[in-house]
Amino acid sequence: MSQLDREIGGSNNRKGNRYEDAFAVARLIELTSRVIDDRVTVRIKEQAGCHVDDFLIREAARQHYYQLKDDQTITWGRDDGKLATEFTSQKCDCDLRGEDYSLTIVVSEDHRKESLDKYMPATLTGVVTVLHFPRVRRPSELQHRPALQHVLRKLTASREPGPSHMQEVVEGFHLAWVECDLDSEGYGNLEGMVAWLLVRPLRIRRPVPTSFEPNWGQFQAILSEIPDLEWHIDRGYFEWFRRPVESGLTVRCDDPAFQRFVDRVVATPPLTFEEFERLL
């Protein structure tokens, strides 16, 4: 092999890895609310060793199989029908095991999606989804994807996030994906990635503790009686400000210091905004 062939091969591998990483990060971002809000276990594995094996995502009891093709010429019939055979074999295996599953082929070119949809074998129609996922130069560019905008807005700690907030979330998840430890079966756990992110200085939405009993109800009642104090809990943060000021300060609800603050308010109920602030 010539030096030029090696360089071309290395460049293609890097492009392929970036495409796969970007897709993995996008799916993790889309599934994070399932972990935070619904307490669902989500695990992801690369090169799963099955017929459709680029990614296998286990979302609770459902299995999602993905094959990625960053390719301008992929068809069902190319290489003696290799692609059709892979998906047909995966469908048979999943049916035999009685799985709850989905099969998806992911393509970087929109004309490949059109072609694969149009010429999909009858045995795979209604079973396989063709997803157009345009390539990116780097995963951080995912913040600009219209399909991810709504999800990213929900994951930031800010009610009105700007581009930098969403970029921070994307870059955080990319790092969590690259750094995640794999279990004995080769899976990365999304709950573990979220936990990894939450101990870092990243402004991301957090699970709200289920309660601060026995003092939580008293805490809310006391704050509601303080003149000029505006407060709310959103995205796992406690935010307060003095009316009519529009911007305020926030603290994490899962920070032990906040729970101690709740106890102090209940023990010595503040009657004014100044007394409230002195207890912070």
mmCIF file of C-alpha atoms in Angstrom:
data_model
loop_
_atom_site.group_PDB
_atom_site.id
_atom_site.type_symbol
_atom_site.label_atom_id
_atom_site.label_comp_id
_atom_site.label_asym_id
_atom_site.label_seq_id
_atom_site.Cartn_x
_atom_site.Cartn_y
_atom_site.Cartn_z
ATOM 1 C CA MET A 1 0.000 0.000 0.000
ATOM 2 C CA SER A 2 1.345 3.411 -0.967
ATOM 3 C CA GLN A 3 1.694 6.327 1.417
ATOM 4 C CA LEU A 4 -1.143 8.083 -0.437
ATOM 5 C CA ASP A 5 -3.441 5.062 -0.005
ATOM 6 C CA ARG A 6 -2.660 4.974 3.721
ATOM 7 C CA GLU A 7 -3.395 8.699 4.064
ATOM 8 C CA ILE A 8 -6.714 8.351 2.196
ATOM 9 C CA GLY A 9 -7.656 5.369 4.335
ATOM 10 C CA GLY A 10 -6.774 7.220 7.527
ATOM 11 C CA SER A 11 -8.777 10.269 6.444
ATOM 12 C CA ASN A 12 -11.827 8.120 5.625
ATOM 13 C CA ASN A 13 -11.587 6.397 9.010
ATOM 14 C CA ARG A 14 -11.504 9.741 10.811
ATOM 15 C CA LYS A 15 -14.522 10.949 8.837
ATOM 16 C CA GLY A 16 -16.358 7.723 9.583
ATOM 17 C CA ASN A 17 -15.551 7.947 13.281
ATOM 18 C CA ARG A 18 -16.705 11.561 13.442
ATOM 19 C CA TYR A 19 -19.957 10.660 11.714
ATOM 20 C CA GLU A 20 -20.594 7.791 14.117
ATOM 21 C CA ASP A 21 -19.668 9.900 17.153
ATOM 22 C CA ALA A 22 -21.960 12.717 16.031
ATOM 23 C CA PHE A 23 -24.858 10.307 15.581
ATOM 24 C CA ALA A 24 -24.233 8.720 18.978
ATOM 25 C CA VAL A 25 -24.141 12.140 20.680
ATOM 26 C CA ALA A 26 -27.375 13.191 18.959
ATOM 27 C CA ARG A 27 -29.197 10.030 20.076
ATOM 28 C CA LEU A 28 -27.897 10.371 23.631
ATOM 29 C CA ILE A 29 -29.137 13.961 23.790
ATOM 30 C CA GLU A 30 -32.544 12.903 22.452
ATOM 31 C CA LEU A 31 -32.837 10.112 25.034
ATOM 32 C CA THR A 32 -31.571 12.009 28.076
ATOM 33 C CA SER A 33 -35.029 13.174 29.151
ATOM 34 C CA ARG A 34 -36.003 9.494 29.386
ATOM 35 C CA VAL A 35 -33.241 9.073 31.965
ATOM 36 C CA ILE A 36 -33.831 12.316 33.885
ATOM 37 C CA ASP A 37 -37.639 12.434 33.854
ATOM 38 C CA ASP A 38 -38.766 8.821 33.437
ATOM 39 C CA ARG A 39 -35.860 7.054 35.192
ATOM 40 C CA VAL A 40 -35.524 4.712 32.189
ATOM 41 C CA THR A 41 -32.274 2.772 31.751
ATOM 42 C CA VAL A 42 -30.617 3.510 28.388
ATOM 43 C CA ARG A 43 -27.497 1.624 27.270
ATOM 44 C CA ILE A 44 -25.586 2.007 24.020
ATOM 45 C CA LYS A 45 -23.070 -0.265 22.326
ATOM 46 C CA GLU A 46 -20.894 0.193 19.250
ATOM 47 C CA GLN A 47 -20.141 -2.707 16.898
ATOM 48 C CA ALA A 48 -22.640 -4.956 18.645
ATOM 49 C CA GLY A 49 -21.657 -8.119 16.763
ATOM 50 C CA CYS A 50 -25.049 -8.703 15.115
ATOM 51 C CA HIS A 51 -26.223 -8.244 11.526
ATOM 52 C CA VAL A 52 -27.134 -4.551 12.002
ATOM 53 C CA ASP A 53 -24.435 -3.630 14.437
ATOM 54 C CA ASP A 54 -23.023 -0.095 14.154
ATOM 55 C CA PHE A 55 -25.076 0.864 17.208
ATOM 56 C CA LEU A 56 -27.379 -1.068 19.483
ATOM 57 C CA ILE A 57 -29.336 1.074 21.937
ATOM 58 C CA ARG A 58 -31.326 -0.625 24.692
ATOM 59 C CA GLU A 59 -34.061 1.713 25.927
ATOM 60 C CA ALA A 60 -35.752 -0.106 28.804
ATOM 61 C CA ALA A 61 -37.043 -3.324 27.146
ATOM 62 C CA ARG A 62 -36.831 -2.009 23.559
ATOM 63 C CA GLN A 63 -33.823 -2.639 21.292
ATOM 64 C CA HIS A 64 -32.845 -0.134 18.584
ATOM 65 C CA TYR A 65 -30.485 -1.372 15.855
ATOM 66 C CA TYR A 66 -28.669 1.133 13.633
ATOM 67 C CA GLN A 67 -26.467 0.797 10.561
ATOM 68 C CA LEU A 68 -24.699 3.990 9.430
ATOM 69 C CA LYS A 69 -23.763 4.680 5.805
ATOM 70 C CA ASP A 70 -21.797 7.860 5.141
ATOM 71 C CA ASP A 71 -21.839 6.888 1.478
ATOM 72 C CA GLN A 72 -23.099 8.558 -1.708
ATOM 73 C CA THR A 73 -23.815 5.330 -3.601
ATOM 74 C CA ILE A 74 -25.304 2.878 -1.077
ATOM 75 C CA THR A 75 -28.210 0.779 -2.417
ATOM 76 C CA TRP A 76 -30.128 -2.303 -1.271
ATOM 77 C CA GLY A 77 -28.714 -4.349 -4.134
ATOM 78 C CA ARG A 78 -25.042 -3.361 -4.047
ATOM 79 C CA ASP A 79 -22.514 -6.099 -3.241
ATOM 80 C CA ASP A 80 -25.005 -8.868 -4.047
ATOM 81 C CA GLY A 81 -27.705 -7.352 -1.860
ATOM 82 C CA LYS A 82 -25.537 -7.182 1.263
ATOM 83 C CA LEU A 83 -27.525 -4.390 2.913
ATOM 84 C CA ALA A 84 -30.887 -6.081 2.329
ATOM 85 C CA THR A 85 -29.494 -9.365 3.626
ATOM 86 C CA GLU A 86 -28.169 -7.743 6.812
ATOM 87 C CA PHE A 87 -31.508 -6.152 7.662
ATOM 88 C CA THR A 88 -33.515 -9.239 6.712
ATOM 89 C CA SER A 89 -31.311 -11.429 8.901
ATOM 90 C CA GLN A 90 -31.570 -8.972 11.814
ATOM 91 C CA LYS A 91 -35.359 -8.889 11.471
ATOM 92 C CA CYS A 92 -35.513 -12.691 11.556
ATOM 93 C CA ASP A 93 -33.285 -12.885 14.635
ATOM 94 C CA CYS A 94 -35.313 -10.264 16.509
ATOM 95 C CA ASP A 95 -38.610 -11.943 15.609
ATOM 96 C CA LEU A 96 -37.270 -15.315 16.688
ATOM 97 C CA ARG A 97 -36.326 -13.888 20.090
ATOM 98 C CA GLY A 98 -39.662 -12.112 20.417
ATOM 99 C CA GLU A 99 -37.969 -8.735 20.836
ATOM 100 C CA ASP A 100 -39.555 -5.303 20.922
ATOM 101 C CA TYR A 101 -37.230 -3.661 18.403
ATOM 102 C CA SER A 102 -36.625 -1.082 15.678
ATOM 103 C CA LEU A 103 -34.306 -1.265 12.658
ATOM 104 C CA THR A 104 -32.845 1.908 11.172
ATOM 105 C CA ILE A 105 -30.421 2.640 8.377
ATOM 106 C CA VAL A 106 -28.826 6.072 8.780
ATOM 107 C CA VAL A 107 -27.509 7.864 5.690
ATOM 108 C CA SER A 108 -25.622 11.130 5.288
ATOM 109 C CA GLU A 109 -26.998 11.967 1.819
ATOM 110 C CA ASP A 110 -30.636 12.918 1.345
ATOM 111 C CA HIS A 111 -30.791 11.383 -2.151
ATOM 112 C CA ARG A 112 -29.734 8.049 -0.623
ATOM 113 C CA LYS A 113 -32.705 8.221 1.743
ATOM 114 C CA GLU A 114 -35.025 8.867 -1.192
ATOM 115 C CA SER A 115 -33.583 5.925 -3.131
ATOM 116 C CA LEU A 116 -33.561 3.493 -0.187
ATOM 117 C CA ASP A 117 -37.151 4.404 0.685
ATOM 118 C CA LYS A 118 -38.292 4.043 -2.926
ATOM 119 C CA TYR A 119 -36.620 0.700 -3.594
ATOM 120 C CA MET A 120 -36.932 -0.901 -0.149
ATOM 121 C CA PRO A 121 -37.557 -4.658 -0.420
ATOM 122 C CA ALA A 122 -41.174 -5.602 0.245
ATOM 123 C CA THR A 123 -40.118 -7.837 3.157
ATOM 124 C CA LEU A 124 -38.588 -4.813 4.937
ATOM 125 C CA THR A 125 -41.291 -2.249 4.173
ATOM 126 C CA GLY A 126 -42.864 -1.055 7.403
ATOM 127 C CA VAL A 127 -40.059 -2.664 9.405
ATOM 128 C CA VAL A 128 -36.974 -0.628 8.491
ATOM 129 C CA THR A 129 -36.720 3.167 8.811
ATOM 130 C CA VAL A 130 -34.346 5.169 6.620
ATOM 131 C CA LEU A 131 -33.057 8.212 8.518
ATOM 132 C CA HIS A 132 -31.248 11.117 6.884
ATOM 133 C CA PHE A 133 -28.566 12.343 9.293
ATOM 134 C CA PRO A 134 -26.312 14.861 7.475
ATOM 135 C CA ARG A 135 -22.614 14.628 8.221
ATOM 136 C CA VAL A 136 -20.895 17.230 10.378
ATOM 137 C CA ARG A 137 -17.287 18.348 10.482
ATOM 138 C CA ARG A 138 -17.335 18.035 14.269
ATOM 139 C CA PRO A 139 -19.997 16.994 16.816
ATOM 140 C CA SER A 140 -20.245 20.522 18.289
ATOM 141 C CA GLU A 141 -22.054 21.561 15.093
ATOM 142 C CA LEU A 142 -25.048 19.517 16.214
ATOM 143 C CA GLN A 143 -26.298 22.564 18.116
ATOM 144 C CA HIS A 144 -27.421 24.009 14.768
ATOM 145 C CA ARG A 145 -29.562 21.016 13.805
ATOM 146 C CA PRO A 146 -33.251 22.043 13.737
ATOM 147 C CA ALA A 147 -34.264 18.542 14.851
ATOM 148 C CA LEU A 148 -32.202 18.916 18.043
ATOM 149 C CA GLN A 149 -33.040 22.526 18.911
ATOM 150 C CA HIS A 150 -36.132 21.710 20.984
ATOM 151 C CA VAL A 151 -34.366 18.943 22.911
ATOM 152 C CA LEU A 152 -31.292 21.075 23.599
ATOM 153 C CA ARG A 153 -33.452 23.915 24.894
ATOM 154 C CA LYS A 154 -35.021 21.510 27.366
ATOM 155 C CA LEU A 155 -31.633 20.236 28.546
ATOM 156 C CA THR A 156 -29.972 23.552 29.285
ATOM 157 C CA ALA A 157 -30.272 25.115 32.738
ATOM 158 C CA SER A 158 -31.512 28.381 31.234
ATOM 159 C CA ARG A 159 -35.148 29.097 30.408
ATOM 160 C CA GLU A 160 -34.030 31.188 27.428
ATOM 161 C CA PRO A 161 -30.824 29.508 26.233
ATOM 162 C CA GLY A 162 -28.585 31.127 23.671
ATOM 163 C CA PRO A 163 -26.303 29.374 21.171
ATOM 164 C CA SER A 164 -23.461 29.155 23.707
ATOM 165 C CA HIS A 165 -25.701 27.307 26.204
ATOM 166 C CA MET A 166 -26.693 24.718 23.607
ATOM 167 C CA GLN A 167 -23.135 24.327 22.370
ATOM 168 C CA GLU A 168 -22.038 23.684 25.956
ATOM 169 C CA VAL A 169 -24.563 20.849 26.269
ATOM 170 C CA VAL A 170 -23.524 19.269 22.953
ATOM 171 C CA GLU A 171 -19.826 19.462 23.780
ATOM 172 C CA GLY A 172 -20.483 18.073 27.249
ATOM 173 C CA PHE A 173 -22.307 15.047 25.865
ATOM 174 C CA HIS A 174 -19.597 14.482 23.274
ATOM 175 C CA LEU A 175 -16.975 14.398 26.016
ATOM 176 C CA ALA A 176 -19.162 12.151 28.182
ATOM 177 C CA TRP A 177 -19.561 9.740 25.247
ATOM 178 C CA VAL A 178 -15.825 9.619 24.565
ATOM 179 C CA GLU A 179 -14.933 9.274 28.251
ATOM 180 C CA CYS A 180 -17.640 6.818 29.350
ATOM 181 C CA ASP A 181 -16.671 3.508 30.908
ATOM 182 C CA LEU A 182 -18.129 0.372 29.335
ATOM 183 C CA ASP A 183 -19.715 -2.399 31.350
ATOM 184 C CA SER A 184 -18.776 -6.085 31.088
ATOM 185 C CA GLU A 185 -20.995 -6.450 28.001
ATOM 186 C CA GLY A 186 -19.451 -3.470 26.228
ATOM 187 C CA TYR A 187 -22.316 -1.020 26.825
ATOM 188 C CA GLY A 188 -22.094 2.594 27.879
ATOM 189 C CA ASN A 189 -24.817 3.645 30.327
ATOM 190 C CA LEU A 190 -26.526 6.975 29.617
ATOM 191 C CA GLU A 191 -27.435 7.410 33.293
ATOM 192 C CA GLY A 192 -23.737 7.167 34.120
ATOM 193 C CA MET A 193 -22.893 9.747 31.443
ATOM 194 C CA VAL A 194 -25.484 12.165 32.835
ATOM 195 C CA ALA A 195 -24.126 11.627 36.350
ATOM 196 C CA TRP A 196 -20.619 12.265 35.012
ATOM 197 C CA LEU A 197 -21.808 15.570 33.516
ATOM 198 C CA LEU A 198 -23.651 16.683 36.650
ATOM 199 C CA VAL A 199 -20.496 16.705 38.790
ATOM 200 C CA ARG A 200 -18.787 19.030 36.320
ATOM 201 C CA PRO A 201 -19.262 22.789 35.901
ATOM 202 C CA LEU A 202 -21.834 22.318 33.157
ATOM 203 C CA ARG A 203 -25.119 24.212 33.225
ATOM 204 C CA ILE A 204 -27.448 21.345 32.382
ATOM 205 C CA ARG A 205 -30.969 20.532 33.541
ATOM 206 C CA ARG A 206 -30.953 18.374 36.646
ATOM 207 C CA PRO A 207 -33.417 15.964 38.214
ATOM 208 C CA VAL A 208 -35.389 17.745 40.932
ATOM 209 C CA PRO A 209 -35.180 15.859 44.248
ATOM 210 C CA THR A 210 -38.520 14.197 44.910
ATOM 211 C CA SER A 211 -39.000 16.119 48.166
ATOM 212 C CA PHE A 212 -37.277 17.872 51.008
ATOM 213 C CA GLU A 213 -39.645 16.491 53.589
ATOM 214 C CA PRO A 214 -40.422 17.179 56.324
ATOM 215 C CA ASN A 215 -39.651 20.842 55.605
ATOM 216 C CA TRP A 216 -40.393 21.347 51.925
ATOM 217 C CA GLY A 217 -44.050 22.361 52.282
ATOM 218 C CA GLN A 218 -43.265 24.808 55.096
ATOM 219 C CA PHE A 219 -40.403 26.267 53.077
ATOM 220 C CA GLN A 220 -42.672 27.075 50.132
ATOM 221 C CA ALA A 221 -45.361 28.570 52.391
ATOM 222 C CA ILE A 222 -42.834 30.834 54.143
ATOM 223 C CA LEU A 223 -41.352 32.123 50.872
ATOM 224 C CA SER A 224 -44.797 32.877 49.442
ATOM 225 C CA GLU A 225 -45.387 35.376 52.284
ATOM 226 C CA ILE A 226 -42.215 37.439 51.774
ATOM 227 C CA PRO A 227 -42.929 40.763 50.042
ATOM 228 C CA ASP A 228 -40.989 41.494 46.834
ATOM 229 C CA LEU A 229 -39.560 37.950 46.637
ATOM 230 C CA GLU A 230 -40.117 36.124 43.363
ATOM 231 C CA TRP A 231 -38.944 32.524 43.157
ATOM 232 C CA HIS A 232 -39.459 29.314 41.228
ATOM 233 C CA ILE A 233 -37.958 25.887 40.702
ATOM 234 C CA ASP A 234 -37.227 24.883 37.134
ATOM 235 C CA ARG A 235 -34.821 22.440 35.479
ATOM 236 C CA GLY A 236 -33.476 21.362 38.839
ATOM 237 C CA TYR A 237 -32.501 24.863 39.967
ATOM 238 C CA PHE A 238 -33.970 27.204 42.587
ATOM 239 C CA GLU A 239 -34.062 30.766 41.239
ATOM 240 C CA TRP A 240 -35.031 33.909 43.091
ATOM 241 C CA PHE A 241 -34.994 37.638 42.545
ATOM 242 C CA ARG A 242 -36.388 40.801 44.030
ATOM 243 C CA ARG A 243 -39.324 42.320 42.186
ATOM 244 C CA PRO A 244 -39.343 44.214 39.884
ATOM 245 C CA VAL A 245 -35.787 43.131 38.942
ATOM 246 C CA GLU A 246 -35.965 40.732 35.982
ATOM 247 C CA SER A 247 -32.805 38.697 36.533
ATOM 248 C CA GLY A 248 -32.006 36.652 39.589
ATOM 249 C CA LEU A 249 -29.673 34.104 41.102
ATOM 250 C CA THR A 250 -29.853 30.331 40.966
ATOM 251 C CA VAL A 251 -28.639 27.394 43.021
ATOM 252 C CA ARG A 252 -28.840 23.675 42.317
ATOM 253 C CA CYS A 253 -31.660 21.867 44.091
ATOM 254 C CA ASP A 254 -29.528 18.724 44.392
ATOM 255 C CA ASP A 255 -26.756 20.604 46.204
ATOM 256 C CA PRO A 256 -26.660 19.619 49.911
ATOM 257 C CA ALA A 257 -26.114 23.314 50.692
ATOM 258 C CA PHE A 258 -29.560 24.088 49.274
ATOM 259 C CA GLN A 259 -31.172 21.459 51.473
ATOM 260 C CA ARG A 260 -29.489 23.045 54.491
ATOM 261 C CA PHE A 261 -30.830 26.421 53.341
ATOM 262 C CA VAL A 262 -34.367 24.961 53.315
ATOM 263 C CA ASP A 263 -33.877 23.846 56.915
ATOM 264 C CA ARG A 264 -32.607 27.295 57.969
ATOM 265 C CA VAL A 265 -35.621 29.041 56.426
ATOM 266 C CA VAL A 266 -38.001 26.736 58.291
ATOM 267 C CA ALA A 267 -36.112 27.081 61.576
ATOM 268 C CA THR A 268 -35.966 30.900 61.369
ATOM 269 C CA PRO A 269 -38.685 32.086 58.968
ATOM 270 C CA PRO A 270 -37.629 35.311 57.224
ATOM 271 C CA LEU A 271 -40.241 38.052 56.990
ATOM 272 C CA THR A 272 -38.426 40.360 54.556
ATOM 273 C CA PHE A 273 -36.281 39.964 51.450
ATOM 274 C CA GLU A 274 -33.223 41.131 53.416
ATOM 275 C CA GLU A 275 -33.778 38.458 56.071
ATOM 276 C CA PHE A 276 -34.234 35.868 53.323
ATOM 277 C CA GLU A 277 -30.914 36.804 51.724
ATOM 278 C CA ARG A 278 -29.073 36.650 55.050
ATOM 279 C CA LEU A 279 -30.052 32.975 55.337
ATOM 280 C CA LEU A 280 -28.542 32.053 51.975
#
